[in-house]
PDB file of C-alpha atoms and ligand atoms in Angstrom:
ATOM      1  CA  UNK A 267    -131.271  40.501  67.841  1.00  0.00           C
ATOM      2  CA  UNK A 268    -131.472  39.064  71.007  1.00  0.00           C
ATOM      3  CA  UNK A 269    -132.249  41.008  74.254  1.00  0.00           C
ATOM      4  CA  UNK A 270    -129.279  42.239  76.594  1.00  0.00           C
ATOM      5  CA  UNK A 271    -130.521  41.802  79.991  1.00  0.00           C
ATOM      6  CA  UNK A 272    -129.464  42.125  83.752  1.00  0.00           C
ATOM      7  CA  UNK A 273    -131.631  40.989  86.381  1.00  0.00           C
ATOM      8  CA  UNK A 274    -130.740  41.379  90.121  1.00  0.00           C
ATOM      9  CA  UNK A 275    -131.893  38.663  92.370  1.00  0.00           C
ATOM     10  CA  UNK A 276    -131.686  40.018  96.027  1.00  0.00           C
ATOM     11  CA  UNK A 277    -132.757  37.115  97.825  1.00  0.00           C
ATOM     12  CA  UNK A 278    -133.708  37.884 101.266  1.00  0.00           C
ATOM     13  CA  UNK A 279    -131.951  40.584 101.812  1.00  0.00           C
ATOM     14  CA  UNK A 280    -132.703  44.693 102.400  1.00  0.00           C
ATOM     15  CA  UNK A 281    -135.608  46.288 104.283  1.00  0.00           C
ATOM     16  CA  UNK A 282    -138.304  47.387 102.242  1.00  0.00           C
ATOM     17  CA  UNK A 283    -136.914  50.965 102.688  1.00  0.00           C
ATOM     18  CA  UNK A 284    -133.063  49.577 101.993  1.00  0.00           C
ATOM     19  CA  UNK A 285    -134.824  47.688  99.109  1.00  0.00           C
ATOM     20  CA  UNK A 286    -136.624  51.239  97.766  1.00  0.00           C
ATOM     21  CA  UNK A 287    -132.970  53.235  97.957  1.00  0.00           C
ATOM     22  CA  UNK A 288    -131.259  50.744  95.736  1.00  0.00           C
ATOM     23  CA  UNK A 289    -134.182  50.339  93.331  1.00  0.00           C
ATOM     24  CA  UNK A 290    -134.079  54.455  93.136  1.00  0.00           C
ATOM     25  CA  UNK A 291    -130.160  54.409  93.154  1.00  0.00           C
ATOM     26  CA  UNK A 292    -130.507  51.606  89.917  1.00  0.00           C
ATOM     27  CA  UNK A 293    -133.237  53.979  88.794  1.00  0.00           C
ATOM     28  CA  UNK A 294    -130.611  56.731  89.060  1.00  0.00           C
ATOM     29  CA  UNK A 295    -127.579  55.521  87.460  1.00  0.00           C
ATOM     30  CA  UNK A 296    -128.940  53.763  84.360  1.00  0.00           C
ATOM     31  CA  UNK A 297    -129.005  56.833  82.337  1.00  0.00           C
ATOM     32  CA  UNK A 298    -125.346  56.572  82.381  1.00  0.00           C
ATOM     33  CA  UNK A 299    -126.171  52.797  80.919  1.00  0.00           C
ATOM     34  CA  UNK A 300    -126.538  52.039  77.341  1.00  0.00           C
ATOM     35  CA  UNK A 301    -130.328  51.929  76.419  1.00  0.00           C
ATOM     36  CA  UNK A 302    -129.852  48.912  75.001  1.00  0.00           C
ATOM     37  CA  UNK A 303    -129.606  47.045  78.390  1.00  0.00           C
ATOM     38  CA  UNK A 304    -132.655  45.702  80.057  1.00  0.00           C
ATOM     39  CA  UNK A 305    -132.475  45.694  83.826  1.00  0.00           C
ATOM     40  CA  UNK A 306    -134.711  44.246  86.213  1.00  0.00           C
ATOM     41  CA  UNK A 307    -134.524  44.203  89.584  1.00  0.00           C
ATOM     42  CA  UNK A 308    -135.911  41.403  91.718  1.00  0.00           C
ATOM     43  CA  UNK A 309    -136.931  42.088  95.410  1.00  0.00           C
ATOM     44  CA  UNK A 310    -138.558  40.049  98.021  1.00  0.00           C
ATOM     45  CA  UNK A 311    -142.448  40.405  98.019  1.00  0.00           C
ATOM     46  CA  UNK A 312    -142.584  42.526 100.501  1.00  0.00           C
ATOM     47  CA  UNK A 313    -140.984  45.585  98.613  1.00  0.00           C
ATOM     48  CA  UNK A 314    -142.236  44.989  95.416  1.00  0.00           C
ATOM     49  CA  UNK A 315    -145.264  47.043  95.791  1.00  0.00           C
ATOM     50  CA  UNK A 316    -143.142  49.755  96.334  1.00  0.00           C
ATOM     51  CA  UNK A 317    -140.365  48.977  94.282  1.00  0.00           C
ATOM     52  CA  UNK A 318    -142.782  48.942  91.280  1.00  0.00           C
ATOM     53  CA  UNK A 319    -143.649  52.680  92.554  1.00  0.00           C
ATOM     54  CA  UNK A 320    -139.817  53.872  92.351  1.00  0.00           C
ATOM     55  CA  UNK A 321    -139.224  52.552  89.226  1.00  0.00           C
ATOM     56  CA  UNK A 322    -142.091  53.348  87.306  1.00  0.00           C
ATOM     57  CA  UNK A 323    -141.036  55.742  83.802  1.00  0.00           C
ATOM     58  CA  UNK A 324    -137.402  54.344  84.737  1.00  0.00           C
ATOM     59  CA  UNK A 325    -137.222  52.012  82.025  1.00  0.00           C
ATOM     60  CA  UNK A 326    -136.445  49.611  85.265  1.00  0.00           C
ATOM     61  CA  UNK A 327    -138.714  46.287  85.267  1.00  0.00           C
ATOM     62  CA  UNK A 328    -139.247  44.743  88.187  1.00  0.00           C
ATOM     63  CA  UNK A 329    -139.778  40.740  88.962  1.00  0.00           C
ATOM     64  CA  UNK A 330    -140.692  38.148  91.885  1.00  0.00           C
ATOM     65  CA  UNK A 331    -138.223  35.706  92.978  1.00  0.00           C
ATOM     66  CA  UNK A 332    -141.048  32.680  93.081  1.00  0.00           C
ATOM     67  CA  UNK A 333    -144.704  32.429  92.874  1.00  0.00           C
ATOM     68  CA  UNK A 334    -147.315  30.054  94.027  1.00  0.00           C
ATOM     69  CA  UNK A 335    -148.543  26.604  92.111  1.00  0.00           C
ATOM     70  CA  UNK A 336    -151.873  27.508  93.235  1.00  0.00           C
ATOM     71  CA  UNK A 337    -154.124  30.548  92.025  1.00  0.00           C
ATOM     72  CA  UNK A 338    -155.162  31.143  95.000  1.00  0.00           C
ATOM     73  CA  UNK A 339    -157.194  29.452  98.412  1.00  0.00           C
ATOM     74  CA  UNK A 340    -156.365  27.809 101.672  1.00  0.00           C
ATOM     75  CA  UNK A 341    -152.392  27.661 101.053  1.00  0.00           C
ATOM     76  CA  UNK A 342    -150.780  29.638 104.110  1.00  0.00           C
ATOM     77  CA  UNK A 343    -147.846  31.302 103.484  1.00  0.00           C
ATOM     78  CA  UNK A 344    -147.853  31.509  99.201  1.00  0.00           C
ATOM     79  CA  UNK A 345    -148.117  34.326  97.298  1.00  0.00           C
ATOM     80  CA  UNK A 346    -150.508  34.217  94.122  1.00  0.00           C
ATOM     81  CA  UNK A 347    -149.113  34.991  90.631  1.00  0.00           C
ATOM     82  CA  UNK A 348    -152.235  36.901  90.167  1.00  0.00           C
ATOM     83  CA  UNK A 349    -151.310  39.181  93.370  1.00  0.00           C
ATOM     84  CA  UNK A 350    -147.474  39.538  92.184  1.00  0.00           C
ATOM     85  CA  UNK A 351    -149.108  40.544  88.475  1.00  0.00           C
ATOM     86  CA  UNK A 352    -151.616  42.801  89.929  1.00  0.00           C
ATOM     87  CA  UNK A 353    -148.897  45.268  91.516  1.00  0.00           C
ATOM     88  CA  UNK A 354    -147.458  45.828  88.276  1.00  0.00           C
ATOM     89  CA  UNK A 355    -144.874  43.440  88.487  1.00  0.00           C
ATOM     90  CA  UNK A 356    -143.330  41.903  85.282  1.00  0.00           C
ATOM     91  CA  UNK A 357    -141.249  38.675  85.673  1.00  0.00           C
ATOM     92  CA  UNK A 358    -141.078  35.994  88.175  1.00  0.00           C
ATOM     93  CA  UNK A 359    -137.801  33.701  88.390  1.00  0.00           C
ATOM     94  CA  UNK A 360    -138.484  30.153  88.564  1.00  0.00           C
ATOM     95  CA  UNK A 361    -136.681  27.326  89.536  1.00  0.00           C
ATOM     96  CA  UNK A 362    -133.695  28.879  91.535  1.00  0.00           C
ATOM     97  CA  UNK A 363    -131.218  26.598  93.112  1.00  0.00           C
ATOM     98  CA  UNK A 364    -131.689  27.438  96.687  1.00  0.00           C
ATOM     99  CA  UNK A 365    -135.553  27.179  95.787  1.00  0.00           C
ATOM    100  CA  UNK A 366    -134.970  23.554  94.635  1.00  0.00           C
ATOM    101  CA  UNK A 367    -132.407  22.462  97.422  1.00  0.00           C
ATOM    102  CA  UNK A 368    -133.978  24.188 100.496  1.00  0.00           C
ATOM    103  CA  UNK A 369    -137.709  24.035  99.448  1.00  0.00           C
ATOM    104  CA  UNK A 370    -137.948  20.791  97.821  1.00  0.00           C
ATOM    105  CA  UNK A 371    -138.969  21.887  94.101  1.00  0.00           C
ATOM    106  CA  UNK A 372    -139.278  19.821  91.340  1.00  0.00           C
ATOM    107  CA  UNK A 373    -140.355  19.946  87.344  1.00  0.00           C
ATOM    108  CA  UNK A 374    -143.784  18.612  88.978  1.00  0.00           C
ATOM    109  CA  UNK A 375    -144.093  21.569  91.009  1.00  0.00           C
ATOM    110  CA  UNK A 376    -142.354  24.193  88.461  1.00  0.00           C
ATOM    111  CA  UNK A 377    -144.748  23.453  85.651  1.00  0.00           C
ATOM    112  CA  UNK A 378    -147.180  24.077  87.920  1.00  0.00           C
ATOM    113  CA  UNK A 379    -145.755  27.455  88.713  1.00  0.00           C
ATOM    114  CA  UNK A 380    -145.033  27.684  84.723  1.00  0.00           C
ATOM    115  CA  UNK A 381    -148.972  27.781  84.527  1.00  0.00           C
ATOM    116  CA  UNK A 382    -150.027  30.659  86.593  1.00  0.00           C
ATOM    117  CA  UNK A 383    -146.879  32.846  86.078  1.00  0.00           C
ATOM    118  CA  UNK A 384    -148.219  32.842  81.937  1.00  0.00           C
ATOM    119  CA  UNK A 385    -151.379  32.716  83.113  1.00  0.00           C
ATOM    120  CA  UNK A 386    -151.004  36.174  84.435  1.00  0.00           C
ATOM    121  CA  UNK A 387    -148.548  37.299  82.377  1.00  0.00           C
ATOM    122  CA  UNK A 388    -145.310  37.476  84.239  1.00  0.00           C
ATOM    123  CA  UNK A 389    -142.463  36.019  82.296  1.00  0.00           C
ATOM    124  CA  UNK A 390    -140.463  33.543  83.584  1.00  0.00           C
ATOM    125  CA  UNK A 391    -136.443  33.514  84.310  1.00  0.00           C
ATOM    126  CA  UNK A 392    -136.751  29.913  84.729  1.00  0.00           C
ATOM    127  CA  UNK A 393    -132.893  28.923  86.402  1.00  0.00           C
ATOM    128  CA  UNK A 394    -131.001  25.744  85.546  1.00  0.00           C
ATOM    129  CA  UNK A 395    -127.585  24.275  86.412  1.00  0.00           C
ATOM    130  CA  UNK A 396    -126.092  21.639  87.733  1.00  0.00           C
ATOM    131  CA  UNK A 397    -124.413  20.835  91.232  1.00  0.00           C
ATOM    132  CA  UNK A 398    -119.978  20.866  91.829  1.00  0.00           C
ATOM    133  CA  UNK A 399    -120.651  16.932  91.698  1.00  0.00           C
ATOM    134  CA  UNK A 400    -122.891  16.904  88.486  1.00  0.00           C
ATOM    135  CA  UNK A 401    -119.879  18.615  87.173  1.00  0.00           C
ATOM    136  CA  UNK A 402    -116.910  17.128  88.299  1.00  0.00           C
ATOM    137  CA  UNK A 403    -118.942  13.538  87.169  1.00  0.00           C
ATOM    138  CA  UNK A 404    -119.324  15.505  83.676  1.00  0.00           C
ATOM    139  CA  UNK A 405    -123.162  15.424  83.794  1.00  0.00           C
ATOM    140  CA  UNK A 406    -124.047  18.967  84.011  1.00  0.00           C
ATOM    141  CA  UNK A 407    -125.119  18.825  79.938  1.00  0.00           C
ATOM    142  CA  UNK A 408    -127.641  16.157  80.928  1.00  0.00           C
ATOM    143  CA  UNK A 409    -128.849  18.256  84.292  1.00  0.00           C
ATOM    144  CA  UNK A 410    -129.448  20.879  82.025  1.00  0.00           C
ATOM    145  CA  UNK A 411    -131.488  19.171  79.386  1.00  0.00           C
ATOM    146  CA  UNK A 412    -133.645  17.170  81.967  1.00  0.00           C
ATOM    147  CA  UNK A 413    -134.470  20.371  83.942  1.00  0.00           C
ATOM    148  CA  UNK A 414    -135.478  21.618  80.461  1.00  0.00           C
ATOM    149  CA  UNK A 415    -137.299  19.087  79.142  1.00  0.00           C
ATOM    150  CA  UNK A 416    -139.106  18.615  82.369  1.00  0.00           C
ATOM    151  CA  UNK A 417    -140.245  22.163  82.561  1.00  0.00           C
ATOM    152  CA  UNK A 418    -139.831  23.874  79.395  1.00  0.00           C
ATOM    153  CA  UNK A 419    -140.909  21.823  76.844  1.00  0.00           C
ATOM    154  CA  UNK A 420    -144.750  21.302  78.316  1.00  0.00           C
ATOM    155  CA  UNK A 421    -144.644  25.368  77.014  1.00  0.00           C
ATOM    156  CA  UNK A 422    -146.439  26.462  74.148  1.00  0.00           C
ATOM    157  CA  UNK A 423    -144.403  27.882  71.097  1.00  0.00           C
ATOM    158  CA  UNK A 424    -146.520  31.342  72.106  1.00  0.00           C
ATOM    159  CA  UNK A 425    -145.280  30.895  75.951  1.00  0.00           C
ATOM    160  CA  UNK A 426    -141.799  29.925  74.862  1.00  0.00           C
ATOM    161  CA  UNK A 427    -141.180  32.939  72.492  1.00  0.00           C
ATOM    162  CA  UNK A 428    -141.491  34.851  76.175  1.00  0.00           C
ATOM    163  CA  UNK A 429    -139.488  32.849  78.033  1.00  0.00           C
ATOM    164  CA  UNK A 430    -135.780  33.942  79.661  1.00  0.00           C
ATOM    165  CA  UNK A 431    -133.536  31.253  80.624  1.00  0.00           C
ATOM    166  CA  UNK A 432    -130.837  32.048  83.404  1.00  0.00           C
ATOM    167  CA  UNK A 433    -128.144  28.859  83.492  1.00  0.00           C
ATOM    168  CA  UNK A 434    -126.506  29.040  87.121  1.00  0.00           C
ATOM    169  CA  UNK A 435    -123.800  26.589  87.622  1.00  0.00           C
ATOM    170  CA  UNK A 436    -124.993  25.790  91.888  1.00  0.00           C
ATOM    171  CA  UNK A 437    -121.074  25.439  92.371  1.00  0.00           C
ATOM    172  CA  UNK A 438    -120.687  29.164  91.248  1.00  0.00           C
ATOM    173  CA  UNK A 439    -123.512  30.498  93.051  1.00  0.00           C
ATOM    174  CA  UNK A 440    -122.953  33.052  96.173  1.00  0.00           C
ATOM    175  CA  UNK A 441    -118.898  31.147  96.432  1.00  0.00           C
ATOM    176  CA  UNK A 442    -117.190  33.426  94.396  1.00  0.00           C
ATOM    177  CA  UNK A 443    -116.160  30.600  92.063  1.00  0.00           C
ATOM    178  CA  UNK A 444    -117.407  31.941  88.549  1.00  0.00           C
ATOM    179  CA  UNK A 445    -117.570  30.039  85.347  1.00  0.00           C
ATOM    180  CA  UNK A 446    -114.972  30.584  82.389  1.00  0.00           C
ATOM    181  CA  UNK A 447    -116.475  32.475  79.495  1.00  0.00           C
ATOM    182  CA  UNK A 448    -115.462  29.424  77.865  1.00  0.00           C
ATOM    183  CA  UNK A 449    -117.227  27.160  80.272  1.00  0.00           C
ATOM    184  CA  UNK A 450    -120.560  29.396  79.995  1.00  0.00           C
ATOM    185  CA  UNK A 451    -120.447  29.780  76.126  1.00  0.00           C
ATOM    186  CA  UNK A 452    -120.179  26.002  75.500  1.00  0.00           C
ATOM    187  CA  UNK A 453    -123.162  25.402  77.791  1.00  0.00           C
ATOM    188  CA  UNK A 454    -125.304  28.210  76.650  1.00  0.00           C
ATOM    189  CA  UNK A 455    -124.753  26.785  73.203  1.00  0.00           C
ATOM    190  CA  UNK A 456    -126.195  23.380  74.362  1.00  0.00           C
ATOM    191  CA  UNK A 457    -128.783  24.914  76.335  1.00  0.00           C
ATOM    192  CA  UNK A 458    -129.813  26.699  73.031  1.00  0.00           C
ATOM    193  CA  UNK A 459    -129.429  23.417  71.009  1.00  0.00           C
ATOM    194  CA  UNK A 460    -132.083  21.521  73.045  1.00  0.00           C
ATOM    195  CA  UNK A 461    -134.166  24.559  73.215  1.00  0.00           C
ATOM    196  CA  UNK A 462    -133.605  24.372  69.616  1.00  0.00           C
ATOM    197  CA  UNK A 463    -134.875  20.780  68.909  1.00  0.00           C
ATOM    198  CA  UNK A 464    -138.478  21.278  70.253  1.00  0.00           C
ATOM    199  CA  UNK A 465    -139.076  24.758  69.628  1.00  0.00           C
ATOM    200  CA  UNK A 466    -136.904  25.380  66.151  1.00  0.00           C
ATOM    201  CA  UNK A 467    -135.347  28.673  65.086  1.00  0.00           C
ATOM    202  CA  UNK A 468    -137.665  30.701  67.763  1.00  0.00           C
ATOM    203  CA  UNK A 469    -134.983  29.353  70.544  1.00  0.00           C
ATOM    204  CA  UNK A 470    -132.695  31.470  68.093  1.00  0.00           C
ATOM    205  CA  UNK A 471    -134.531  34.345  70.309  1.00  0.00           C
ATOM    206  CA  UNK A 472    -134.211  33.136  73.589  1.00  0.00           C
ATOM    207  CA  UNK A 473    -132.408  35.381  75.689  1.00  0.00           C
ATOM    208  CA  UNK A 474    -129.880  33.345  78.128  1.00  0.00           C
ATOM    209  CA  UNK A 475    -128.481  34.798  81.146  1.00  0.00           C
ATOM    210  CA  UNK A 476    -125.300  33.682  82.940  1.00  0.00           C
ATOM    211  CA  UNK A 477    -125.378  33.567  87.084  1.00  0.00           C
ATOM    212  CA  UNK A 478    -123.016  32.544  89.255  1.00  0.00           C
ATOM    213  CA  UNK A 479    -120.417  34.757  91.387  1.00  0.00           C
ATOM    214  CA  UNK A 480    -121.085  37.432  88.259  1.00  0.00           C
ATOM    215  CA  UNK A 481    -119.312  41.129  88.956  1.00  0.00           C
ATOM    216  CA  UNK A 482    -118.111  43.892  87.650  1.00  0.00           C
ATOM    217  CA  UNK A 483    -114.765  42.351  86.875  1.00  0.00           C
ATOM    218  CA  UNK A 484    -115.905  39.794  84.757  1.00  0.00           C
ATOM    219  CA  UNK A 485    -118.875  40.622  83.592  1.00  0.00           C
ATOM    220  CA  UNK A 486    -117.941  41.836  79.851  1.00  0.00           C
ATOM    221  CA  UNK A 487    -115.900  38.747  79.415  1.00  0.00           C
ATOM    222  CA  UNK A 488    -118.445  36.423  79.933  1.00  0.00           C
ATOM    223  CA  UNK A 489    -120.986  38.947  78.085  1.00  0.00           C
ATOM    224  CA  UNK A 490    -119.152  39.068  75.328  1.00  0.00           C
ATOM    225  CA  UNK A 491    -119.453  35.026  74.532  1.00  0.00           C
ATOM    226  CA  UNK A 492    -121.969  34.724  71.567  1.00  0.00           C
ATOM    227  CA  UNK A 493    -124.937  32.636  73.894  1.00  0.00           C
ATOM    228  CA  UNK A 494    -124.429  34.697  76.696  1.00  0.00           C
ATOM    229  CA  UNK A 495    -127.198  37.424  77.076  1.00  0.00           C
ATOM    230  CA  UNK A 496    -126.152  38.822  79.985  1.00  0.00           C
ATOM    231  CA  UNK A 497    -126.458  37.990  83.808  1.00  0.00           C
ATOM    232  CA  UNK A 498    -128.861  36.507  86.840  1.00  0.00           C
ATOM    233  CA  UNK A 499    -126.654  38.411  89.654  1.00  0.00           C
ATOM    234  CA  UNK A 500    -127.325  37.489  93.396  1.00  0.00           C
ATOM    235  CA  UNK A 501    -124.601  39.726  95.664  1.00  0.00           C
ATOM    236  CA  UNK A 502    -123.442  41.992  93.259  1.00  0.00           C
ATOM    237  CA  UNK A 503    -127.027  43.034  92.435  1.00  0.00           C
ATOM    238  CA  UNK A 504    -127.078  44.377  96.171  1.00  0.00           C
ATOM    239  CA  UNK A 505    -124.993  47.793  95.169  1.00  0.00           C
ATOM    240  CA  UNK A 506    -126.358  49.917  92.549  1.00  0.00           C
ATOM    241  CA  UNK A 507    -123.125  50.670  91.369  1.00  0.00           C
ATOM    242  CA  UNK A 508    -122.068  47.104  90.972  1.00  0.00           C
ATOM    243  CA  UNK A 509    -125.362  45.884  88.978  1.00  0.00           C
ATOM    244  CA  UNK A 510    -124.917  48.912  87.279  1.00  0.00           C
ATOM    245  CA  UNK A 511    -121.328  48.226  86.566  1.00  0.00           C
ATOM    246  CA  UNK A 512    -122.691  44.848  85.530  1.00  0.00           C
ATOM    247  CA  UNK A 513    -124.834  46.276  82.852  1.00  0.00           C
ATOM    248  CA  UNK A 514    -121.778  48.051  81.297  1.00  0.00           C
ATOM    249  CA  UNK A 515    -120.265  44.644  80.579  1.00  0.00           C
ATOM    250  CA  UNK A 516    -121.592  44.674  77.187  1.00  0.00           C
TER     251      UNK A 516
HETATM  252  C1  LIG B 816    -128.068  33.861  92.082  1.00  0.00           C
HETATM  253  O1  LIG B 816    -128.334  33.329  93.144  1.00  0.00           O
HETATM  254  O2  LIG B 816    -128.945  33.963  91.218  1.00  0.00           O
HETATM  255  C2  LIG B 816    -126.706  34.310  91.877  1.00  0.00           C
HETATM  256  C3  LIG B 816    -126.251  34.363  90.663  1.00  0.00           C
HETATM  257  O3  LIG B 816    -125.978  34.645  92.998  1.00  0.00           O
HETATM  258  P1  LIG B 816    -124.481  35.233  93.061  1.00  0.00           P
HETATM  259  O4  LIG B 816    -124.361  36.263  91.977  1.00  0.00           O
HETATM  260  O5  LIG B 816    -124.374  35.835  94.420  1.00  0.00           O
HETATM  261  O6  LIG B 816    -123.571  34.089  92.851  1.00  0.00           O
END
């Protein structure tokens, strides 16, 4: 049985004290969620120390939206795995879209950040998908498998049985343009098939999350797909009703 997850990625958005009332408010309402939904609730690093605080004996996990490539030294402006670990802090998502458009990244640098998110144990959300043209040219299988095989396969079979995979279609992202259910299933299927051929039946256990425009509306039709684990969700993640809403998709 795989895990049923919902992770909100808030971006740069919220106060720290905006960020704490929606962490408390998703704190709040999952009691009316089914237990059997895992949410976690990424904030910028700023309110994660505190974040961690309000959610603590909530059952809510809490991640980083990036980490460093270095452990730690003379690299102004980064933030260390080991300091994201330290408060408490449980995942890290790696390899988001806007991270490798506006800041460059690439497999090179995202094995690198690979390395000290395990090596501190945060668990990756490692994010792949491919661009509207990748699509429309009908390459967004191959996007998918390069940005895997660049990244995922250097893991370990003990650091892959961790690992959560979020696919987010760039095209989808923050446009309000979602996938199908049928367009997410039959990539989430692939996405599991090369996971498959290097790491066996364990990518059997994989849990892989959809992203992309994802909302209340049309969450539980896209949940309900077989290799669909639940959801990455940027804007709707920013109401605690919505995410929570989100979380009843299953
Ligand atoms: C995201 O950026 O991870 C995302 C899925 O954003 P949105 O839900 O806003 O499309």
């Amino acid at each position: 049985m795989r895990k049923k997850i919902v992770a909100g990625n808030w971006k740069m958005n919220t106060t720290p004290v905006e960020g704490v009332e929606l962490a408390k408010g998703v704190a709040e309402g999952k009691k009316e969620v089914c237990d059997c939904v895992n949410f976690i609730v990424c904030p910028p690093f700023t309110h994660l120390s505190e974040v961690v605080k309000v959610t603590r004996g909530t059952g809510i996990a809490v991640g980083a939206q990036d980490c460093a490539t270095e452990a730690k030294g003379a690299y102004t402006g980064e933030v260390a795995a080991s300091m994201i670990a330290s408060l408490g802090v449980e995942y890290v998502i790696l390899g988001h879209s806007e991270r490798r458009q506006y800041y460059g990244e690439t497999s090179e640098t995202l094995n690198k950040k690979m390395v000290q998110a395990y090596a501190n144990n945060l668990t990756p959300i490692y994010c792949v998908g491919e661009s509207l043209d990748e699509r429309k040219a009908g390459k967004h299988f191959d996007v998918c498998k390069a940005q895997i095989e660049e990244v995922v396969f250097n893991l370990t079979p003990e650091q892959f049985s961790k690992l959560i995979i979020a696919y987010e279609p760039v095209w989808a992202i923050g446009t309000g343009e979602t996938a199908t259910a049928e367009q997410a299933q039959e990539i989430h299927a692939y996405i599991r098939e090369v996971l498959a051929s290097k790491f066996g039946e364990a990518a059997a256990e994989t849990p892989i999350l959809y992203g992309g425009s994802c909302k209340p509306s049309n969450a539980a039709e896209i949940f309900a797909k077989e290799d669909v684990d639940g959801g990455l969700i940027g804007g709707a993640a920013l109401k605690a009703e919505d995410f929570l809403a989100i979380g009843k998709g299953f």
